[in-house]
PDB file of C-alpha atoms and ligand atoms in Angstrom:
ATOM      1  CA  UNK W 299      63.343  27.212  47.069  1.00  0.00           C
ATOM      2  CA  UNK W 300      60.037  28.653  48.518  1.00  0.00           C
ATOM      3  CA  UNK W 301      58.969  31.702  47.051  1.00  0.00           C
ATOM      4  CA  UNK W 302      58.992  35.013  48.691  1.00  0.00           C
ATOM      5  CA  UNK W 303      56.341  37.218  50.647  1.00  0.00           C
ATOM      6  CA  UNK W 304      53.288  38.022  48.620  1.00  0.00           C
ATOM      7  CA  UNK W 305      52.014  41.298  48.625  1.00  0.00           C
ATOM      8  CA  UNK W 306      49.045  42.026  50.214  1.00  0.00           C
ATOM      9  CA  UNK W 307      47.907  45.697  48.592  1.00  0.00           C
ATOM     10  CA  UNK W 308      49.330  48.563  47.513  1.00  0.00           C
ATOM     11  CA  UNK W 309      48.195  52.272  49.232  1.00  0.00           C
ATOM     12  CA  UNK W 310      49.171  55.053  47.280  1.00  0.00           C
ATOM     13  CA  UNK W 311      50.747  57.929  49.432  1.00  0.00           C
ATOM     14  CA  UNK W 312      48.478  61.218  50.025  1.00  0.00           C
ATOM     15  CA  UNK W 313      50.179  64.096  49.618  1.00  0.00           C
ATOM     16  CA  UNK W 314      48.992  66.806  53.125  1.00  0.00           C
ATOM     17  CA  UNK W 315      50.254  69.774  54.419  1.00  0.00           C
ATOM     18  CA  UNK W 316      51.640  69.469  58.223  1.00  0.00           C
ATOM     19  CA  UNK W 317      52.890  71.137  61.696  1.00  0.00           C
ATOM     20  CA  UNK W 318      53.833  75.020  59.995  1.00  0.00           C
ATOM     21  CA  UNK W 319      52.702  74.200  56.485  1.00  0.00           C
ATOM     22  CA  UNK W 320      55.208  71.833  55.327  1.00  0.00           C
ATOM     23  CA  UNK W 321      54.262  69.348  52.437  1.00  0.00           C
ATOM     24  CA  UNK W 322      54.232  65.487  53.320  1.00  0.00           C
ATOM     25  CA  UNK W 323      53.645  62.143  51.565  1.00  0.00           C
ATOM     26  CA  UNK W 324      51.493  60.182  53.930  1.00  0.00           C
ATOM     27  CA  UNK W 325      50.941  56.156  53.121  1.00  0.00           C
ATOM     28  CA  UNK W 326      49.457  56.067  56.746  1.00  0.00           C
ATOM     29  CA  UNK W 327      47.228  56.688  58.506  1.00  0.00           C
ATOM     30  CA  UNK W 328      44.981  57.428  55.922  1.00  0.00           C
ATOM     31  CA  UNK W 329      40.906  56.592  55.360  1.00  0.00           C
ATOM     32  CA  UNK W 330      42.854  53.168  53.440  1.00  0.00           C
ATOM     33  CA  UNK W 331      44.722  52.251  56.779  1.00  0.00           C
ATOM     34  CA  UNK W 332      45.243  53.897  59.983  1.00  0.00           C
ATOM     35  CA  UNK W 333      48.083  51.783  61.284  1.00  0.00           C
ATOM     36  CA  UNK W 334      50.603  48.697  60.442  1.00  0.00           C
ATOM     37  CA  UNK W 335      51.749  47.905  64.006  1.00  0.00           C
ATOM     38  CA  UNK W 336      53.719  48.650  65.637  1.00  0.00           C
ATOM     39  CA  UNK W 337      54.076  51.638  63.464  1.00  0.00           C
ATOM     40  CA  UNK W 338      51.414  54.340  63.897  1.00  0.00           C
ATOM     41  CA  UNK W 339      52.472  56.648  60.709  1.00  0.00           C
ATOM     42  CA  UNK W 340      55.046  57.479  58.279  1.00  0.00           C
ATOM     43  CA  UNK W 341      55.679  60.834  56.883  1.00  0.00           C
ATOM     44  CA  UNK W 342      57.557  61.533  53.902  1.00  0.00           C
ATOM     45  CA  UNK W 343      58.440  64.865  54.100  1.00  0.00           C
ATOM     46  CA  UNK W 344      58.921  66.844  50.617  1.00  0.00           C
ATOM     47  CA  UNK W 345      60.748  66.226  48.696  1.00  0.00           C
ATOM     48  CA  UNK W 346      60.242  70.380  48.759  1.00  0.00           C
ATOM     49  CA  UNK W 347      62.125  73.153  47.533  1.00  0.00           C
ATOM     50  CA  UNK W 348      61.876  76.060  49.343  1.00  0.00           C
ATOM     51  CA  UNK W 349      62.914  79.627  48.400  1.00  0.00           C
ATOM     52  CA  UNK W 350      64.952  81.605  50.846  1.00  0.00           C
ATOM     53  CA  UNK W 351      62.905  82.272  54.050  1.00  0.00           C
ATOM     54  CA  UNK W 352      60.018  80.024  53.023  1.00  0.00           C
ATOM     55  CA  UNK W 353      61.546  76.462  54.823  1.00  0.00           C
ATOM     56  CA  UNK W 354      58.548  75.669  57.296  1.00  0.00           C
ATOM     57  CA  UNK W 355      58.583  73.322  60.058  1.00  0.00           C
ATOM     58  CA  UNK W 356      56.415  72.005  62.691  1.00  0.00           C
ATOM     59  CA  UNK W 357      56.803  73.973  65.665  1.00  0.00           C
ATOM     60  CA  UNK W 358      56.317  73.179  69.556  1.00  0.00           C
ATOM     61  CA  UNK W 359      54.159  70.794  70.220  1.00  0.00           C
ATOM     62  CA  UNK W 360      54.198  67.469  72.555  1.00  0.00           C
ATOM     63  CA  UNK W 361      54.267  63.627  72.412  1.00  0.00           C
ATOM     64  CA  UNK W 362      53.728  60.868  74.733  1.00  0.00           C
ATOM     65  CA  UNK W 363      53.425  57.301  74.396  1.00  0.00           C
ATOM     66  CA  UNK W 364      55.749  56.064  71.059  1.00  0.00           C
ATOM     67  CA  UNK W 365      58.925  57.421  69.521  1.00  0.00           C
ATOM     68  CA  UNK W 366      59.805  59.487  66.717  1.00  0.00           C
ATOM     69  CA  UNK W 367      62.449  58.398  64.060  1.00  0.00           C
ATOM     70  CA  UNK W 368      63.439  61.219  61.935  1.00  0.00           C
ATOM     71  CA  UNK W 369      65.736  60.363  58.940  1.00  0.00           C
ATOM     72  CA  UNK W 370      67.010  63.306  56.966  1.00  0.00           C
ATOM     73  CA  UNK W 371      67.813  62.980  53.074  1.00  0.00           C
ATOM     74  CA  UNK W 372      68.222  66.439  51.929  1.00  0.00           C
ATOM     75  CA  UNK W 373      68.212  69.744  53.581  1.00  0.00           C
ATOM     76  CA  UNK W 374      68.486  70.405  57.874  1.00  0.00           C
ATOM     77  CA  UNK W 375      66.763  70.462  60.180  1.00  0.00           C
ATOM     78  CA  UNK W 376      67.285  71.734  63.766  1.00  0.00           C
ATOM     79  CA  UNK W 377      65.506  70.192  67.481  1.00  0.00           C
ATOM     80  CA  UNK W 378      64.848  71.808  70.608  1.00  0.00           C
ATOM     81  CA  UNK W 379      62.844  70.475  73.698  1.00  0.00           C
ATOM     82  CA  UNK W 380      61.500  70.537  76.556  1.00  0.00           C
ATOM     83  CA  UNK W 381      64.665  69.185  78.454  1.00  0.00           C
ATOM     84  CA  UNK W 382      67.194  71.452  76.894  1.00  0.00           C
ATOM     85  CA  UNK W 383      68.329  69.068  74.514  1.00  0.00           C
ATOM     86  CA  UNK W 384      68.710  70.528  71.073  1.00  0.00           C
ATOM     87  CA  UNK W 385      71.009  69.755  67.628  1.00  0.00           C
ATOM     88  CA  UNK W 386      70.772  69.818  64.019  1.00  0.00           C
ATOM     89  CA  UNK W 387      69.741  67.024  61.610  1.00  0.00           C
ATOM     90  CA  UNK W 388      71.769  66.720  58.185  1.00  0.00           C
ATOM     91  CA  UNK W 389      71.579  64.704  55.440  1.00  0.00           C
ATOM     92  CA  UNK W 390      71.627  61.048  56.353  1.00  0.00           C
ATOM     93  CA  UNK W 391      71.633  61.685  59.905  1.00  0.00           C
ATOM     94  CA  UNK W 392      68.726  59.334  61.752  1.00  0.00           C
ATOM     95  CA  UNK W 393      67.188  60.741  65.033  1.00  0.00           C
ATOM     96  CA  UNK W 394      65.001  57.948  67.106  1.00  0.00           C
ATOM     97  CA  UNK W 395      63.319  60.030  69.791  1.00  0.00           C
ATOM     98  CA  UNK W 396      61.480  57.692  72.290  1.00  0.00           C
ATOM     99  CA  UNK W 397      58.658  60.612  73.843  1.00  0.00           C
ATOM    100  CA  UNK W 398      58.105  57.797  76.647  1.00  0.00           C
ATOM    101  CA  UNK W 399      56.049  59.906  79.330  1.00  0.00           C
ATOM    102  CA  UNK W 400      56.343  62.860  77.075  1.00  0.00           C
ATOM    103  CA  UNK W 401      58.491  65.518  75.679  1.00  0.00           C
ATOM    104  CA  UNK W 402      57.470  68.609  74.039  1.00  0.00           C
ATOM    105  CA  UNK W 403      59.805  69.587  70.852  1.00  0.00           C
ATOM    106  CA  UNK W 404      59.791  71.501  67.763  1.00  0.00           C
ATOM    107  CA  UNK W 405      61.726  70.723  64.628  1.00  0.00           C
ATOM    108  CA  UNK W 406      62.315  73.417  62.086  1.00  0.00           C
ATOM    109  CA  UNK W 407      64.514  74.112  59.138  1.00  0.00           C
ATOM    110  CA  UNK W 408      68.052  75.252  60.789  1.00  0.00           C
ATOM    111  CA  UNK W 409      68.019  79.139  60.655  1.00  0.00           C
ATOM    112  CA  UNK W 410      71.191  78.959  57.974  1.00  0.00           C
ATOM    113  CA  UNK W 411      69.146  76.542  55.792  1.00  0.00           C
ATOM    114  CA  UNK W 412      66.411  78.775  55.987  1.00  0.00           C
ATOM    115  CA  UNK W 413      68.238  81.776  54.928  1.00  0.00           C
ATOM    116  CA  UNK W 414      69.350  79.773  52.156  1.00  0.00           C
ATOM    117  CA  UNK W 415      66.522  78.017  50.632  1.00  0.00           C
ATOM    118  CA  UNK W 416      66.933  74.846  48.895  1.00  0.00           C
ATOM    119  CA  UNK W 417      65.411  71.581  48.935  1.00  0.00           C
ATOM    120  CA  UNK W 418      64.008  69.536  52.165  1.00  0.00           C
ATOM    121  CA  UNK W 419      63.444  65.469  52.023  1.00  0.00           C
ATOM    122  CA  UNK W 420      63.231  63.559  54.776  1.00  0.00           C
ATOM    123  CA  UNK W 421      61.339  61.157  56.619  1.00  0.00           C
ATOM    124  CA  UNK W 422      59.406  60.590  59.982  1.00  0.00           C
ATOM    125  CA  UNK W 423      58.331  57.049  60.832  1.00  0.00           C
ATOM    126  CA  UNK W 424      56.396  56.870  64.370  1.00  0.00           C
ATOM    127  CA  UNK W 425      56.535  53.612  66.270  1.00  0.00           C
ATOM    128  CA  UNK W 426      54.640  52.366  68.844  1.00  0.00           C
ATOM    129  CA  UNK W 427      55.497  51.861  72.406  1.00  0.00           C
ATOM    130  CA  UNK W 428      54.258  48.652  74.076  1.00  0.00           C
ATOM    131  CA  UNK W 429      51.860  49.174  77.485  1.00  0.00           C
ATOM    132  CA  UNK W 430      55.089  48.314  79.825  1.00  0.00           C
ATOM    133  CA  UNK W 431      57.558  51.247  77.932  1.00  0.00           C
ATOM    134  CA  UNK W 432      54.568  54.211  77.058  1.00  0.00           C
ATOM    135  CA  UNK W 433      55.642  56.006  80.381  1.00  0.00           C
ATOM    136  CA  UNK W 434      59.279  55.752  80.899  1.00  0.00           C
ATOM    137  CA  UNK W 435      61.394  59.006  80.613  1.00  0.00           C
ATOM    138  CA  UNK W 436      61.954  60.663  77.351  1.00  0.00           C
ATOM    139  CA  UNK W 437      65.450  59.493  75.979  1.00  0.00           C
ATOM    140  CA  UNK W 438      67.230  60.408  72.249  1.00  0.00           C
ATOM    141  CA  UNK W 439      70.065  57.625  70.059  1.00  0.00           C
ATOM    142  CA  UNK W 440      71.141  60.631  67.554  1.00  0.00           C
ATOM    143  CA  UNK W 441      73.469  58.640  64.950  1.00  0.00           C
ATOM    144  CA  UNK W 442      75.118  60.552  62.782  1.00  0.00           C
ATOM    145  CA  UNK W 443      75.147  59.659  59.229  1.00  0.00           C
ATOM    146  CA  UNK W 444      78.570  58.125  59.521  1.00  0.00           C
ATOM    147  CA  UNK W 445      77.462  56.157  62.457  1.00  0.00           C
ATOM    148  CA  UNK W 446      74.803  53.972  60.325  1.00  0.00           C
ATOM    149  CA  UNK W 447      76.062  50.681  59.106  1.00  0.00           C
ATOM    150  CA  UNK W 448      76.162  50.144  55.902  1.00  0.00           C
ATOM    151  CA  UNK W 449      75.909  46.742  53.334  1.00  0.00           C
ATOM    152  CA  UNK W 450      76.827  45.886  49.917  1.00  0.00           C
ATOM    153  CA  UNK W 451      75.610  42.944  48.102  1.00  0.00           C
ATOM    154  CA  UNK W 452      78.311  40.568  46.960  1.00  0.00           C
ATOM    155  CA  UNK W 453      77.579  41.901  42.845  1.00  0.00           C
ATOM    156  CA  UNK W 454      77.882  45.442  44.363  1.00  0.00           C
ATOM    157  CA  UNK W 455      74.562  45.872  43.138  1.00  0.00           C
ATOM    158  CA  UNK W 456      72.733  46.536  46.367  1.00  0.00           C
ATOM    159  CA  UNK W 457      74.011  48.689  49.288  1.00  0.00           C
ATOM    160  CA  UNK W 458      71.751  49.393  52.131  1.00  0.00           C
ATOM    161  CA  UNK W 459      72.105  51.765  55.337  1.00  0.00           C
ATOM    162  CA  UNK W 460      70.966  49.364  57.936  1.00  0.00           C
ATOM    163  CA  UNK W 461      69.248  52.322  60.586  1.00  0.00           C
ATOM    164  CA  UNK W 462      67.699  49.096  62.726  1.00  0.00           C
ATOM    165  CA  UNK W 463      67.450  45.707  62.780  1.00  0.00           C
ATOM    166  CA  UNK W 464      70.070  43.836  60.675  1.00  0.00           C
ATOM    167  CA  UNK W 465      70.761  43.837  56.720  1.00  0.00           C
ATOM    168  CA  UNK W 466      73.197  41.517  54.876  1.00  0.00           C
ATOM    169  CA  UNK W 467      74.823  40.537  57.882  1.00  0.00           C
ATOM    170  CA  UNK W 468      75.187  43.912  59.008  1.00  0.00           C
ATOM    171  CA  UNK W 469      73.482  44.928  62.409  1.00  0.00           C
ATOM    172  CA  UNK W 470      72.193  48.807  63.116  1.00  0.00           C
ATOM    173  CA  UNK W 471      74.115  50.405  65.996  1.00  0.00           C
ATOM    174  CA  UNK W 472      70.271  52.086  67.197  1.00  0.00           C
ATOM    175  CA  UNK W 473      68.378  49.859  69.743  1.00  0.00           C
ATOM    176  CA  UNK W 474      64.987  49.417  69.791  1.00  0.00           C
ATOM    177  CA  UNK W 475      62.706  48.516  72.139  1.00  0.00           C
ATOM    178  CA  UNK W 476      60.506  46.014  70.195  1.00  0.00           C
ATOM    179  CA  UNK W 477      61.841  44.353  67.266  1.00  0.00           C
ATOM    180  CA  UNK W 478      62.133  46.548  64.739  1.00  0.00           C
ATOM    181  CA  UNK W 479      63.538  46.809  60.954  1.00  0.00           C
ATOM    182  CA  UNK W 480      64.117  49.720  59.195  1.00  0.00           C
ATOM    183  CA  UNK W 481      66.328  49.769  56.022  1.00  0.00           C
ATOM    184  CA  UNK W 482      67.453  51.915  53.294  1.00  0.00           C
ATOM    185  CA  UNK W 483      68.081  50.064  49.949  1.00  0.00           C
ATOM    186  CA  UNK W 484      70.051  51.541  47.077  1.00  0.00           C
ATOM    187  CA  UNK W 485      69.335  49.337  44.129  1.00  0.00           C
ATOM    188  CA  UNK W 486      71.731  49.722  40.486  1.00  0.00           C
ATOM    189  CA  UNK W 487      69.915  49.041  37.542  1.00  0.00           C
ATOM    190  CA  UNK W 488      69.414  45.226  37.458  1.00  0.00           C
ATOM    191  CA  UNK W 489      69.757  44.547  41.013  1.00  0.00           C
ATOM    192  CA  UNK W 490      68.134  41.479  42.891  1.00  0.00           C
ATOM    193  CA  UNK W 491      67.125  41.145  46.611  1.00  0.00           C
ATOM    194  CA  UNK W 492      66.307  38.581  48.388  1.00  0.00           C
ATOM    195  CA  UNK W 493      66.009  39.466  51.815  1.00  0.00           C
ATOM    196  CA  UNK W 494      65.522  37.253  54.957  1.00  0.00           C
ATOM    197  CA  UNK W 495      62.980  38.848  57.212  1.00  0.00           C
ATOM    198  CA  UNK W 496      61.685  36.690  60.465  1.00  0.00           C
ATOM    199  CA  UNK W 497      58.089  35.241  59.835  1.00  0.00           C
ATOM    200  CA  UNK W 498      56.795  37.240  63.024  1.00  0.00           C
ATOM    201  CA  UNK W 499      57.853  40.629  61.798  1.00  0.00           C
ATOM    202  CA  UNK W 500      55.032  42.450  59.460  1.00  0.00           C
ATOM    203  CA  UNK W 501      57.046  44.575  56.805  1.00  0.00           C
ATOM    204  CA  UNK W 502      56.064  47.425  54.197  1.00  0.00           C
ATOM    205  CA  UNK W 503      58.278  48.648  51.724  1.00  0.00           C
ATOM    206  CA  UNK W 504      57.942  52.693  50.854  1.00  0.00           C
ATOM    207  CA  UNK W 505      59.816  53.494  47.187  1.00  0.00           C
ATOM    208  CA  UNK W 506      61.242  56.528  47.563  1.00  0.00           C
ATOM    209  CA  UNK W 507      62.493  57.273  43.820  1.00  0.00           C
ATOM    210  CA  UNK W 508      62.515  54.996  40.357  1.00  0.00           C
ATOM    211  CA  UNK W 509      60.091  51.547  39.867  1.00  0.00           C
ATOM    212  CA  UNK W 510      61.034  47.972  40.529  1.00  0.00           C
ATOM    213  CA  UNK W 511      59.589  44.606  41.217  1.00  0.00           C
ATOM    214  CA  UNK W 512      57.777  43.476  44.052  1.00  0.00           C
ATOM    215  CA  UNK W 513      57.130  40.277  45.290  1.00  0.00           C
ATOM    216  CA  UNK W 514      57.494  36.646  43.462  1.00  0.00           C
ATOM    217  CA  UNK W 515      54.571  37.877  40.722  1.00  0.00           C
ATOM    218  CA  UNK W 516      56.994  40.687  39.613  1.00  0.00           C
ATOM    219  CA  UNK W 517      54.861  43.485  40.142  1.00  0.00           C
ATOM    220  CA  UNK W 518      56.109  46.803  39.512  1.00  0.00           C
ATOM    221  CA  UNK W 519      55.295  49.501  42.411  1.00  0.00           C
ATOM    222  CA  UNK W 520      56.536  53.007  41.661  1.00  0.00           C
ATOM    223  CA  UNK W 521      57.471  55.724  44.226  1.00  0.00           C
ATOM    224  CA  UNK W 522      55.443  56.812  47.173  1.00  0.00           C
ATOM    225  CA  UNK W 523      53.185  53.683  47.495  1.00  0.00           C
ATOM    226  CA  UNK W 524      53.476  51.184  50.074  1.00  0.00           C
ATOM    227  CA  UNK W 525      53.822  47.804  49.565  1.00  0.00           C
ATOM    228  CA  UNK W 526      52.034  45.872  52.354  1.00  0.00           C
ATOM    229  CA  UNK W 527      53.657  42.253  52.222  1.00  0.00           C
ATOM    230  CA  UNK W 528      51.933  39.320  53.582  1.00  0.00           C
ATOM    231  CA  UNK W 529      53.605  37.415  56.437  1.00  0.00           C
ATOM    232  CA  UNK W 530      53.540  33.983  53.844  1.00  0.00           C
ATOM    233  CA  UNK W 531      57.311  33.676  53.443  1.00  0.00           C
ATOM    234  CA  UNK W 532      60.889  34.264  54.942  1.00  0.00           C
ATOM    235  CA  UNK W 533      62.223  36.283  52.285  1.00  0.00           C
ATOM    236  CA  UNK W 534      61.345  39.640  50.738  1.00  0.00           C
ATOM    237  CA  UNK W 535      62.156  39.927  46.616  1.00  0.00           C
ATOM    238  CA  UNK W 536      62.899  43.442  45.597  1.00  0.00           C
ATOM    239  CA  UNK W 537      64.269  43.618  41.696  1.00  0.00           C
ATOM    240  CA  UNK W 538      65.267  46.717  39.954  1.00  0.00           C
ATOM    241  CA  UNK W 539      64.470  47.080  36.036  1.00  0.00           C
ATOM    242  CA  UNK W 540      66.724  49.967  34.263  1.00  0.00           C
ATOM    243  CA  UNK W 541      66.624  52.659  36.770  1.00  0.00           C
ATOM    244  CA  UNK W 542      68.027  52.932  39.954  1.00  0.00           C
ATOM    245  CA  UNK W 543      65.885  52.232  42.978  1.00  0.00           C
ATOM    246  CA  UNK W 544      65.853  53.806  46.498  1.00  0.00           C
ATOM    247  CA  UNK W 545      63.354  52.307  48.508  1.00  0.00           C
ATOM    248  CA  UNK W 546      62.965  51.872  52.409  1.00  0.00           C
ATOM    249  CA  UNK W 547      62.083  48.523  54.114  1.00  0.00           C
ATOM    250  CA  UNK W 548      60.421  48.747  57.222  1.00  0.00           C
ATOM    251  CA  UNK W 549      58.711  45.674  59.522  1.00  0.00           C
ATOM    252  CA  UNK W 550      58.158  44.895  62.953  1.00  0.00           C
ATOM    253  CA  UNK W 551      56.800  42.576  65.555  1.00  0.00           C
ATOM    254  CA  UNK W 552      52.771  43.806  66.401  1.00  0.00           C
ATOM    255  CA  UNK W 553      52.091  44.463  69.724  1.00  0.00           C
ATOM    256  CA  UNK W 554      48.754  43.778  69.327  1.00  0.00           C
ATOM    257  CA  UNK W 555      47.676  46.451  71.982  1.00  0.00           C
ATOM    258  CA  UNK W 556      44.790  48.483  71.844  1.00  0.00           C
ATOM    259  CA  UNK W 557      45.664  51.888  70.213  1.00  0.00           C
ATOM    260  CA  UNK W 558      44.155  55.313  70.992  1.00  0.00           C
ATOM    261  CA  UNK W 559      45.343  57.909  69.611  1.00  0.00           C
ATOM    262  CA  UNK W 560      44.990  61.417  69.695  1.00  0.00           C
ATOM    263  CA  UNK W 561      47.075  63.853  67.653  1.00  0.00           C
ATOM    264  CA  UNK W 562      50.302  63.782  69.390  1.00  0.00           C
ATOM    265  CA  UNK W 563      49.318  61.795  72.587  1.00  0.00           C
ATOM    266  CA  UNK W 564      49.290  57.242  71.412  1.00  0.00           C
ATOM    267  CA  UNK W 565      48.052  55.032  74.727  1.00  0.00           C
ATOM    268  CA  UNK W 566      45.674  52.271  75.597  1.00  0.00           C
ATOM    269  CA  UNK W 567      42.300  53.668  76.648  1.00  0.00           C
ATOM    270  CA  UNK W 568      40.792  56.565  76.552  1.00  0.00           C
ATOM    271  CA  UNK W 569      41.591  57.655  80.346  1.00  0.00           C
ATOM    272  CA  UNK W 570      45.437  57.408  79.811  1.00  0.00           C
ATOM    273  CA  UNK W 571      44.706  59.878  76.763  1.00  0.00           C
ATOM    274  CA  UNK W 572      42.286  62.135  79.001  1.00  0.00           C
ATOM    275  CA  UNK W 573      45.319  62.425  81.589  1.00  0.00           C
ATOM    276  CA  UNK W 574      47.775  62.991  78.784  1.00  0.00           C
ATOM    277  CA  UNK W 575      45.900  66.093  77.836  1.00  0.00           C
ATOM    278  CA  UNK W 576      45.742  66.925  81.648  1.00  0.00           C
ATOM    279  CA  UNK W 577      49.437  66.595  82.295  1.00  0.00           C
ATOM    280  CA  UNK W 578      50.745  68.756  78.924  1.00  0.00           C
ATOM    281  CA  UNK W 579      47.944  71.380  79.887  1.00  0.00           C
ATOM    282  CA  UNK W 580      49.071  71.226  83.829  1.00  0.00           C
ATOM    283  CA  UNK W 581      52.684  72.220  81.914  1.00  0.00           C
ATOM    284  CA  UNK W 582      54.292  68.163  83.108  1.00  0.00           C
ATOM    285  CA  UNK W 583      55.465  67.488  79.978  1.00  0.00           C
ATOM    286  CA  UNK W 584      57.748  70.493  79.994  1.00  0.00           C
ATOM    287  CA  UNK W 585      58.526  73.875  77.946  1.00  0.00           C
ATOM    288  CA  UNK W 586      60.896  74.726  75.525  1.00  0.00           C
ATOM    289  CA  UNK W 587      63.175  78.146  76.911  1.00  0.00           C
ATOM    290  CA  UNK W 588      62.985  80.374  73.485  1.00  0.00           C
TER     291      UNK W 588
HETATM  292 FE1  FE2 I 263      57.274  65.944  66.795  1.00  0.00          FE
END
């Protein structure tokens, strides 16, 4: 039996304000590593608890160039934009936003929520658009929560909502446009994985809550820190010791593209970022109605 992936380091998340003043974990970018492509950042947002009134969210603003994945854990949030699309987010609901040629949004705490209070986790993962796909027109795959597959290991140990790519034989129901993987695990106390994952796909895993064991020296990685593997192996090894274990997987196939970025615009050179500037300013990426 070969062994599995090794891991290549571990980045500890920073915790930031964002958008309105919500709080985020960040494992990237950071000054440790600006991107894993094809992914360009991942934001863990909260977990928060908010009194009544003080939910904040990040409020219009534009993208162009990748797509936004929103996956909500706790709390809801609502989306407008620029094309008069709009909905609400709740718990275990996955939105994958592809801003193509661009889209201007906001996403804020739903006004009930708000009025409520309570607590707000969630996550945003941005991916990358290849050169060919950065400027086609801006399109939305909402999947409600009971729309994501789901797997359970054959010990009942491990379950896993498969939001893209395919887990224990089960495939997502979200297309992407590049290769993509992007997995919540659920580990019992005890549980083993052993996961295949193609040798051309570059995968992180991002504990979310309790510690386990990484890779085929055992080490133990707790919550919010990413695990970079190397692409060495086949096969990722996850074990839980005795506490449960929610952790996401996440890999992809690089592009290998040059990236510019700037804030909310992600091309190629620095003229396609000069024009994306132009074309929001020049009002071409829309307005939301209020
Ligand atoms: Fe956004």
């Amino acid at each position: 039996m070969s062994t599995s992936r090794s891991i290549e380091r571990i980045i500890p998340a920073i915790r930031t304000v964002e958008g309105g003043g919500f709080v985020v974990h960040r494992p990237f970018p950071t000054r440790l590593l600006m991107d894993f492509d094809p992914f360009l950042l991942l934001d863990e947002m909260g977990p928060a608890d908010y009194a009544p009134g003080e939910a904040k969210g990040a409020p219009d603003h534009p993208h162009r160039g990748f797509e936004t994945v929103t996956y909500m854990l706790e709390g809801e949030f609502g989306h407008k934009d620029s094309a008069g699309h709009s909905g609400t987010l709740r718990p275990g609901d996955v939105q994958w936003m592809t801003a193509g040629a661009g889209v201007v949004h906001s996403e804020m705490p739903a006004e009930d929520f708000t009025r409520r209070g309570g607590r707000v986790h969630g996550l945003q993962l941005w991916v990358n658009l290849p050169q060919r796909d950065k400027m086609i027109a801006p399109h939305y795959q909402e999947i409600p929560s009971a729309r994501i597959p789901v797997a359970t290991s054959e010990d009942g140990k491990v379950s896993v909502k498969v939001i893209a790519g395919e887990a224990l034989g089960v495939k997502a129901a979200i297309e992407t446009r590049t290769p993509i993987l992007y997995q919540h695990f659920s580990l019992k106390p005890g549980a083993q994985i052993e996961l295949a994952v193609p040798r051309d796909y570059r995968v992180f895993a991002y504990p979310l809550s309790g510690t386990a064991l990484y890779g085929p020296q055992s080490q133990p990685v707790r919550a919010q820190q990413m695990v970079v593997f190397r692409d060495d192996s086949d096969t990722i090894a996850v074990t839980a010791g005795d506490e449960p274990v929610e952790l996401l997987l996440i890999g992809g196939v690089p592009l290998k593209e040059p990236v510019v970025r700037y804030g909310p615009f992600v091309m190629n050179t620095e003229e396609e970022i000069r024009q994306a500037v132009v074309d929001y300013q020049a009002g071409r990426m829309g307005a939301i109605t209020h």
